[in-house]
Coordinates of C-alpha atoms in Angstrom, one line a residue:
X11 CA -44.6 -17.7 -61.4
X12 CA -44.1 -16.9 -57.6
X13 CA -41.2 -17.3 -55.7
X14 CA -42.4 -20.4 -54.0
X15 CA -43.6 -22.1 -57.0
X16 CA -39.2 -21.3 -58.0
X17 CA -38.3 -22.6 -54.5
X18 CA -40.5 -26.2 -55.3
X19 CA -43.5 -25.1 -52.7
X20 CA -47.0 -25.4 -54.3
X21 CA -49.2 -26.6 -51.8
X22 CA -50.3 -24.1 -49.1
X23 CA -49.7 -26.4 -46.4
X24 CA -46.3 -26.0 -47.6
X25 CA -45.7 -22.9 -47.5
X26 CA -47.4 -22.2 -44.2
X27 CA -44.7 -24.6 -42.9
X28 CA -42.6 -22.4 -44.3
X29 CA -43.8 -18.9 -42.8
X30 CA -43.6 -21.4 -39.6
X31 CA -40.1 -22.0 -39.5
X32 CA -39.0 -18.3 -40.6
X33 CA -41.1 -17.5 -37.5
X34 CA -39.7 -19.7 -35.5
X35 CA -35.8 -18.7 -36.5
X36 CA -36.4 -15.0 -36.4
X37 CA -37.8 -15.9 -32.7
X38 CA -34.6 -17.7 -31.8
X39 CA -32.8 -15.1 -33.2
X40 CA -34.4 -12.4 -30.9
X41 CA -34.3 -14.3 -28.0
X42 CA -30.7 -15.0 -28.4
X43 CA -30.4 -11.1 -28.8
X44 CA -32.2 -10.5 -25.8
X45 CA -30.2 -13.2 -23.8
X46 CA -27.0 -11.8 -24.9
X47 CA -28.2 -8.0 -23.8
X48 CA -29.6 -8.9 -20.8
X49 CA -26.4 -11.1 -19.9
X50 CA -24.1 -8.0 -20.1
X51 CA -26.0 -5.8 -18.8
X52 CA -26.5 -8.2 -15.6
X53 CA -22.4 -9.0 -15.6
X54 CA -21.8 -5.0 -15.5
X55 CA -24.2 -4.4 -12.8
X56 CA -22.4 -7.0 -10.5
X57 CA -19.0 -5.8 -11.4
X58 CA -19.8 -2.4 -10.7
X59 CA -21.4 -3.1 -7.3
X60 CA -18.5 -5.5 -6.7
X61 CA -16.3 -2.6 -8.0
X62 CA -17.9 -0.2 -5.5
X63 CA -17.0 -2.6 -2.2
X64 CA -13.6 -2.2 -3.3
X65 CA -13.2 1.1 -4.1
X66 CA -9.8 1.4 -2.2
X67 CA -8.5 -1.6 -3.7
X68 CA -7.5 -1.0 -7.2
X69 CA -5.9 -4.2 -7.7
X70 CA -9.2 -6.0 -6.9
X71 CA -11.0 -3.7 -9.1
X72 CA -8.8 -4.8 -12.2
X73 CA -9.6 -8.1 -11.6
X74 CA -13.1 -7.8 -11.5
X75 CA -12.8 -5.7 -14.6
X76 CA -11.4 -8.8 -16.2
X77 CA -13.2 -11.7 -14.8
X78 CA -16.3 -9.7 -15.9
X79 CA -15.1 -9.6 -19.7
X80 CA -14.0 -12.9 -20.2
X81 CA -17.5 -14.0 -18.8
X82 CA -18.9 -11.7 -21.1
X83 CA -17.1 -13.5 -24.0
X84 CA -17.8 -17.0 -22.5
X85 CA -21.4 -15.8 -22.2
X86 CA -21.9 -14.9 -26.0
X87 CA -20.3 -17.6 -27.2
X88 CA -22.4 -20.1 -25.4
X89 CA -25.3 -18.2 -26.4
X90 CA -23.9 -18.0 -30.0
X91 CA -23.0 -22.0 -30.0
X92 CA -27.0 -22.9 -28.8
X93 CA -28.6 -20.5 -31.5
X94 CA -26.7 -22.1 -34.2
X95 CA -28.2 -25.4 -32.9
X96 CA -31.9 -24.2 -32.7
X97 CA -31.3 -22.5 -35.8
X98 CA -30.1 -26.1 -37.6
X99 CA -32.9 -27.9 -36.1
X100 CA -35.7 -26.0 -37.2
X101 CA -34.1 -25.6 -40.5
X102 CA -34.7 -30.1 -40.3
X103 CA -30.8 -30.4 -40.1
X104 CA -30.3 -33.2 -38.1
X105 CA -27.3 -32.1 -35.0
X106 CA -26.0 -35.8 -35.0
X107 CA -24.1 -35.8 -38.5
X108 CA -22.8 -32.3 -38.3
X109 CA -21.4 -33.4 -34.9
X110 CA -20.1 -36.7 -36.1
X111 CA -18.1 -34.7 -38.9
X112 CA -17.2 -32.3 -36.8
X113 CA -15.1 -34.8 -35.3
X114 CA -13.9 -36.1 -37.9
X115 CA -12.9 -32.6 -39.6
X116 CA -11.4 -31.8 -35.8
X117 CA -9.3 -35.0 -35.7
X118 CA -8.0 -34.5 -39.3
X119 CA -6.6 -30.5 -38.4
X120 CA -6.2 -31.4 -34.8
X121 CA -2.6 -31.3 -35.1
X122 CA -2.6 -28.2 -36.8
X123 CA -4.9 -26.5 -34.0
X124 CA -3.0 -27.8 -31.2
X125 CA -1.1 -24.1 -31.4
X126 CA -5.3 -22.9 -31.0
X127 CA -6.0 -25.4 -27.9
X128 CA -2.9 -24.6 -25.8
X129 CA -3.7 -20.4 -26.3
X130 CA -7.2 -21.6 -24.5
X131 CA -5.4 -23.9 -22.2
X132 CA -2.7 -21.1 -21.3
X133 CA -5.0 -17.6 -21.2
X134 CA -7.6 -20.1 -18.6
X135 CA -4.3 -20.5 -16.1
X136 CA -3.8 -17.1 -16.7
X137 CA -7.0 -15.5 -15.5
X138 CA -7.1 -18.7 -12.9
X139 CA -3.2 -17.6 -11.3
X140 CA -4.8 -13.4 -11.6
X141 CA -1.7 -12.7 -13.6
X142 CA -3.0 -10.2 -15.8
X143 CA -5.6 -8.1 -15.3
X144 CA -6.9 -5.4 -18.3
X145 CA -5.4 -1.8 -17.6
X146 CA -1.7 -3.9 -16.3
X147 CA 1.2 -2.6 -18.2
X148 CA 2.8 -6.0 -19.1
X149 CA 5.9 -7.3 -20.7
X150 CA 4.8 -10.6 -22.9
X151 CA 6.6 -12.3 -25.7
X152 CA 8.8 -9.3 -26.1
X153 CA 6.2 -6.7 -26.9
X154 CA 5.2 -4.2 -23.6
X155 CA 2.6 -2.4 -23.4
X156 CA -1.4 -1.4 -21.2
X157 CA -3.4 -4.7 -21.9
X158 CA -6.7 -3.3 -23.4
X159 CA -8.2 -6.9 -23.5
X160 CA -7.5 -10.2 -22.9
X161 CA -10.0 -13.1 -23.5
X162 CA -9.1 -17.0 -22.8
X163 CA -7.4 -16.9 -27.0
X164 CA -5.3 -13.8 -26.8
X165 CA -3.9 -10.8 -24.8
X166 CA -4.4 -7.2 -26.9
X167 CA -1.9 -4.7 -25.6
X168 CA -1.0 -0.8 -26.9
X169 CA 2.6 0.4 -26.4
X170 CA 3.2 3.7 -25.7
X171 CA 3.5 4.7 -29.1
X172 CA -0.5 3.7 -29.8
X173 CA 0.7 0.3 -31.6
X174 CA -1.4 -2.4 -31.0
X175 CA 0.0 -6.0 -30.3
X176 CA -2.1 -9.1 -30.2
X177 CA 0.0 -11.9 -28.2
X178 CA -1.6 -15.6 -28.6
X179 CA -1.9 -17.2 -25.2
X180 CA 0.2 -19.9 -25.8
X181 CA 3.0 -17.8 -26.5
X182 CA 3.3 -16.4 -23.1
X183 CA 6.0 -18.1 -21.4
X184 CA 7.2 -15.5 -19.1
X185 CA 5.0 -12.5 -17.7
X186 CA 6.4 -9.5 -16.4
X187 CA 3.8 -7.6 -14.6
X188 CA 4.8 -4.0 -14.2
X189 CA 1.3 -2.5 -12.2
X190 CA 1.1 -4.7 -9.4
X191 CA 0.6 -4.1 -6.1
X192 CA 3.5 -1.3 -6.0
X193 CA 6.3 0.2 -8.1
X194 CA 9.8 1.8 -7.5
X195 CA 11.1 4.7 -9.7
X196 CA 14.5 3.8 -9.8
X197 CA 17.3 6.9 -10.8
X198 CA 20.7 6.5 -12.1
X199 CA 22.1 9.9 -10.6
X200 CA 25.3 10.8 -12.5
X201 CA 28.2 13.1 -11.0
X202 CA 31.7 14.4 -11.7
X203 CA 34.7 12.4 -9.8
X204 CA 35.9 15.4 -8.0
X205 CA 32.4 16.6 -6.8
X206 CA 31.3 16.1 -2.6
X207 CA 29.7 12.8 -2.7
X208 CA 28.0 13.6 1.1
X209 CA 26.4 16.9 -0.3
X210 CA 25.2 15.1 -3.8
X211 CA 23.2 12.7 -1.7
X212 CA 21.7 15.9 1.1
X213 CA 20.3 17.4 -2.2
X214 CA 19.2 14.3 -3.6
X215 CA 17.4 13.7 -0.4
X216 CA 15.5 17.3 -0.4
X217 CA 14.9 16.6 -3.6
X218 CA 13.0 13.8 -2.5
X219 CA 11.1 15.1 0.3
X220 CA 10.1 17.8 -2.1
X221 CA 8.6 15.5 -4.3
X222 CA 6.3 14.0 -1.3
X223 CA 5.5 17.4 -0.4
X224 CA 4.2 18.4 -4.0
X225 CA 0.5 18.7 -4.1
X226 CA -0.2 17.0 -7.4
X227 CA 2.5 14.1 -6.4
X228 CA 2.1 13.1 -3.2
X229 CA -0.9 11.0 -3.6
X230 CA 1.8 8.9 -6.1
X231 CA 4.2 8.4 -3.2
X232 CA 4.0 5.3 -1.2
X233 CA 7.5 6.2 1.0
X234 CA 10.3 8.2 0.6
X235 CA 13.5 8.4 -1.6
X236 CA 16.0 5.4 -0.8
X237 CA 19.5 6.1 -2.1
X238 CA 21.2 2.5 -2.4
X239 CA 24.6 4.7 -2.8
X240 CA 27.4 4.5 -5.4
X241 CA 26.4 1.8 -7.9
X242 CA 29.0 2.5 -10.6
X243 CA 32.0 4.0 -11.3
X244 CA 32.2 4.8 -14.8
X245 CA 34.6 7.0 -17.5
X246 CA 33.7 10.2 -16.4
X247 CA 31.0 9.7 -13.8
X248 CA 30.4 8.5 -10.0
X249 CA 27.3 7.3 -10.7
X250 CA 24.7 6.8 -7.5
X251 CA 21.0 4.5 -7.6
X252 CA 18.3 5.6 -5.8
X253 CA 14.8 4.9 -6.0
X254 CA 11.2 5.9 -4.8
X255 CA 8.3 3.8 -3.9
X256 CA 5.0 4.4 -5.6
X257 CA 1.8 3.2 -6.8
X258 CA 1.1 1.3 -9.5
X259 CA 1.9 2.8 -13.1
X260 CA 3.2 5.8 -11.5
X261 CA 6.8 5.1 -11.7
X262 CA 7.7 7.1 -15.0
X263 CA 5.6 10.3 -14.0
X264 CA 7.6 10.5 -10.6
X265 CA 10.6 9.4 -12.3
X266 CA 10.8 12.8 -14.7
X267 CA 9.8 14.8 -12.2
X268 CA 12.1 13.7 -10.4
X269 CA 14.9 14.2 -12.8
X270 CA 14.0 17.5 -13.3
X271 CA 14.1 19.0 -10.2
X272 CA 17.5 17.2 -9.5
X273 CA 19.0 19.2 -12.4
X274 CA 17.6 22.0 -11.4
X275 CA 18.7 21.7 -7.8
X276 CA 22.5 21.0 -9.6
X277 CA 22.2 23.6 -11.3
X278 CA 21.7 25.8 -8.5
X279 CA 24.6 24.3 -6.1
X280 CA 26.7 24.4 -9.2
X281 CA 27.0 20.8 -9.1
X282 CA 28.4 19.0 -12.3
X283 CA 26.9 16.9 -14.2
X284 CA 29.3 15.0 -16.6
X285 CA 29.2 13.9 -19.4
X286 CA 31.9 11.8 -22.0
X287 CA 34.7 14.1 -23.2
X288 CA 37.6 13.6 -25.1
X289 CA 41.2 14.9 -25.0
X290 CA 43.3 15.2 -27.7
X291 CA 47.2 16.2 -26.9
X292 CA 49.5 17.3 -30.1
X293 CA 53.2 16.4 -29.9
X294 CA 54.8 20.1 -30.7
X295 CA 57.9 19.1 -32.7
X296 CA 60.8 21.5 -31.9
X297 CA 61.8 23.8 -34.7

């Protein structure tokens, strides 16, 4: 006994149907394939000669980067959504039920999904406001990190330490972008009480200017050092802010350099850096 005779098809008409629809489905299939290729490689092409026009403007270029993946989602889902139709039809499934259960399946869990519709509703106002881009360094729903991906369901984001954090759109309430336009690298400078406050700040200010002068850090530097002056006077330190402008995501790397050369120059003027100490006096009882 064949195969078709076990699947009910005996009459050759039959099964030439048959070889018809498999045809017909495996045609869909590859012409979905193709679509979907041909779709991305199209969407890259554009945002690379997009990407080119602006090839001073990095924040432009991050948004393209993510405008062009979210369509590249959008595009393969829509593509996805209208083989599964063809698919259904050929196969003599009529769309019309499925639909009408659909809804009625979607209006029985639709409370339950209303956590799903409002991480669509939240990542489209999102990409629509251009408030984060892929490669930003974010602070979302109390996790931080460089957004790897974000799609119109969820942001993906890797902390420094290489952990990966999904965050649902519709949990974003408050975005703190960290890699826009410009950044400062702010210093908490910390010196002993009886030290020259006017010759901490000279060498903190050729510290500075040393940092613009570096070859491999100038290119980082938007302007030079600000010191905002004494911001604190704590236990056992004057303690005095400053801060640099730079670019974007270049705050930390100008920050330790920063810092080290600072100690450094301390060292050298036999400046003091403090830290917490503790006295102890013992009553001497007399004999």
């Amino acid at each position: 006994m064949s195969w078709f005779t076990y699947l009910g098809i005996e009459q050759p008409a039959e099964i030439l149907a048959l070889v018809k629809t498999l045809l017909r489905i495996f045609f869909i299939i590859g012409v979905a394939y193709f679509l979907n290729r041909l779709s991305k490689s199209l969407i890259v092409k554009l945002r690379d000669k997009l990407n080119s026009r602006q090839v001073d403007n990095l924040e432009e270029i991050k948004r393209l980067n993510t405008l062009s993946m979210v369509l590249r989602y959008i595009v393969t889902t829509v593509i996805l959504a209208i083989t599964v139709v063809e698919i259904l039809h050929e196969l003599g499934i009529s769309i019309a039920p499925v639909l009408a259960a659909a809804g009625v399946v979607g209006l029985a869990v639709g409370f339950g999904a209303q956590s799903l519709v409002k991480d669509y509703f939240n990542g489209f106002f999102l990409l629509l406001e251009n408030q984060i881009r892929k490669d930003d360094v974010v602070e979302i729903a109390d996790k931080a990190g460089l957004v790897e991906e974000i799609t119109l369901r969820y942001v993906k984001m890797r902390d420094y330490e290489g952990n990966v954090h999904y965050v649902p759109n519709g949990q974003i309430t408050t975005v703190t972008n960290r890699s826009r336009d410009f950044a400062y690298a702010v210093m908490d400078i910390r010196v002993a009480y009886d030290e020259n406050l006017s010759k901490v700040m000279q060498i903190m200010h050729e510290v500075g200017a040393s940092i613009v002068q570096d070859a491999e850090l100038a290119n980082k530097v938007l302007d030079k050092l600000e010191i905002a002056g004494v911001d604190n006077l704590a236990e056992s330190a004057v303690i005095i802010r400053c801060r640099i402008k730079v670019r974007p995501l270049e705050q930390w790397t100008v920050k330790r350099a920063y810092l080290q050369r600072i100690k450094n120059a301390f060292d050298a003027q036999q400046i003091e850096i403090p830290f917490p100490q503790l006295t102890v006096y013992q009553n001497q009882l007399a004999a």
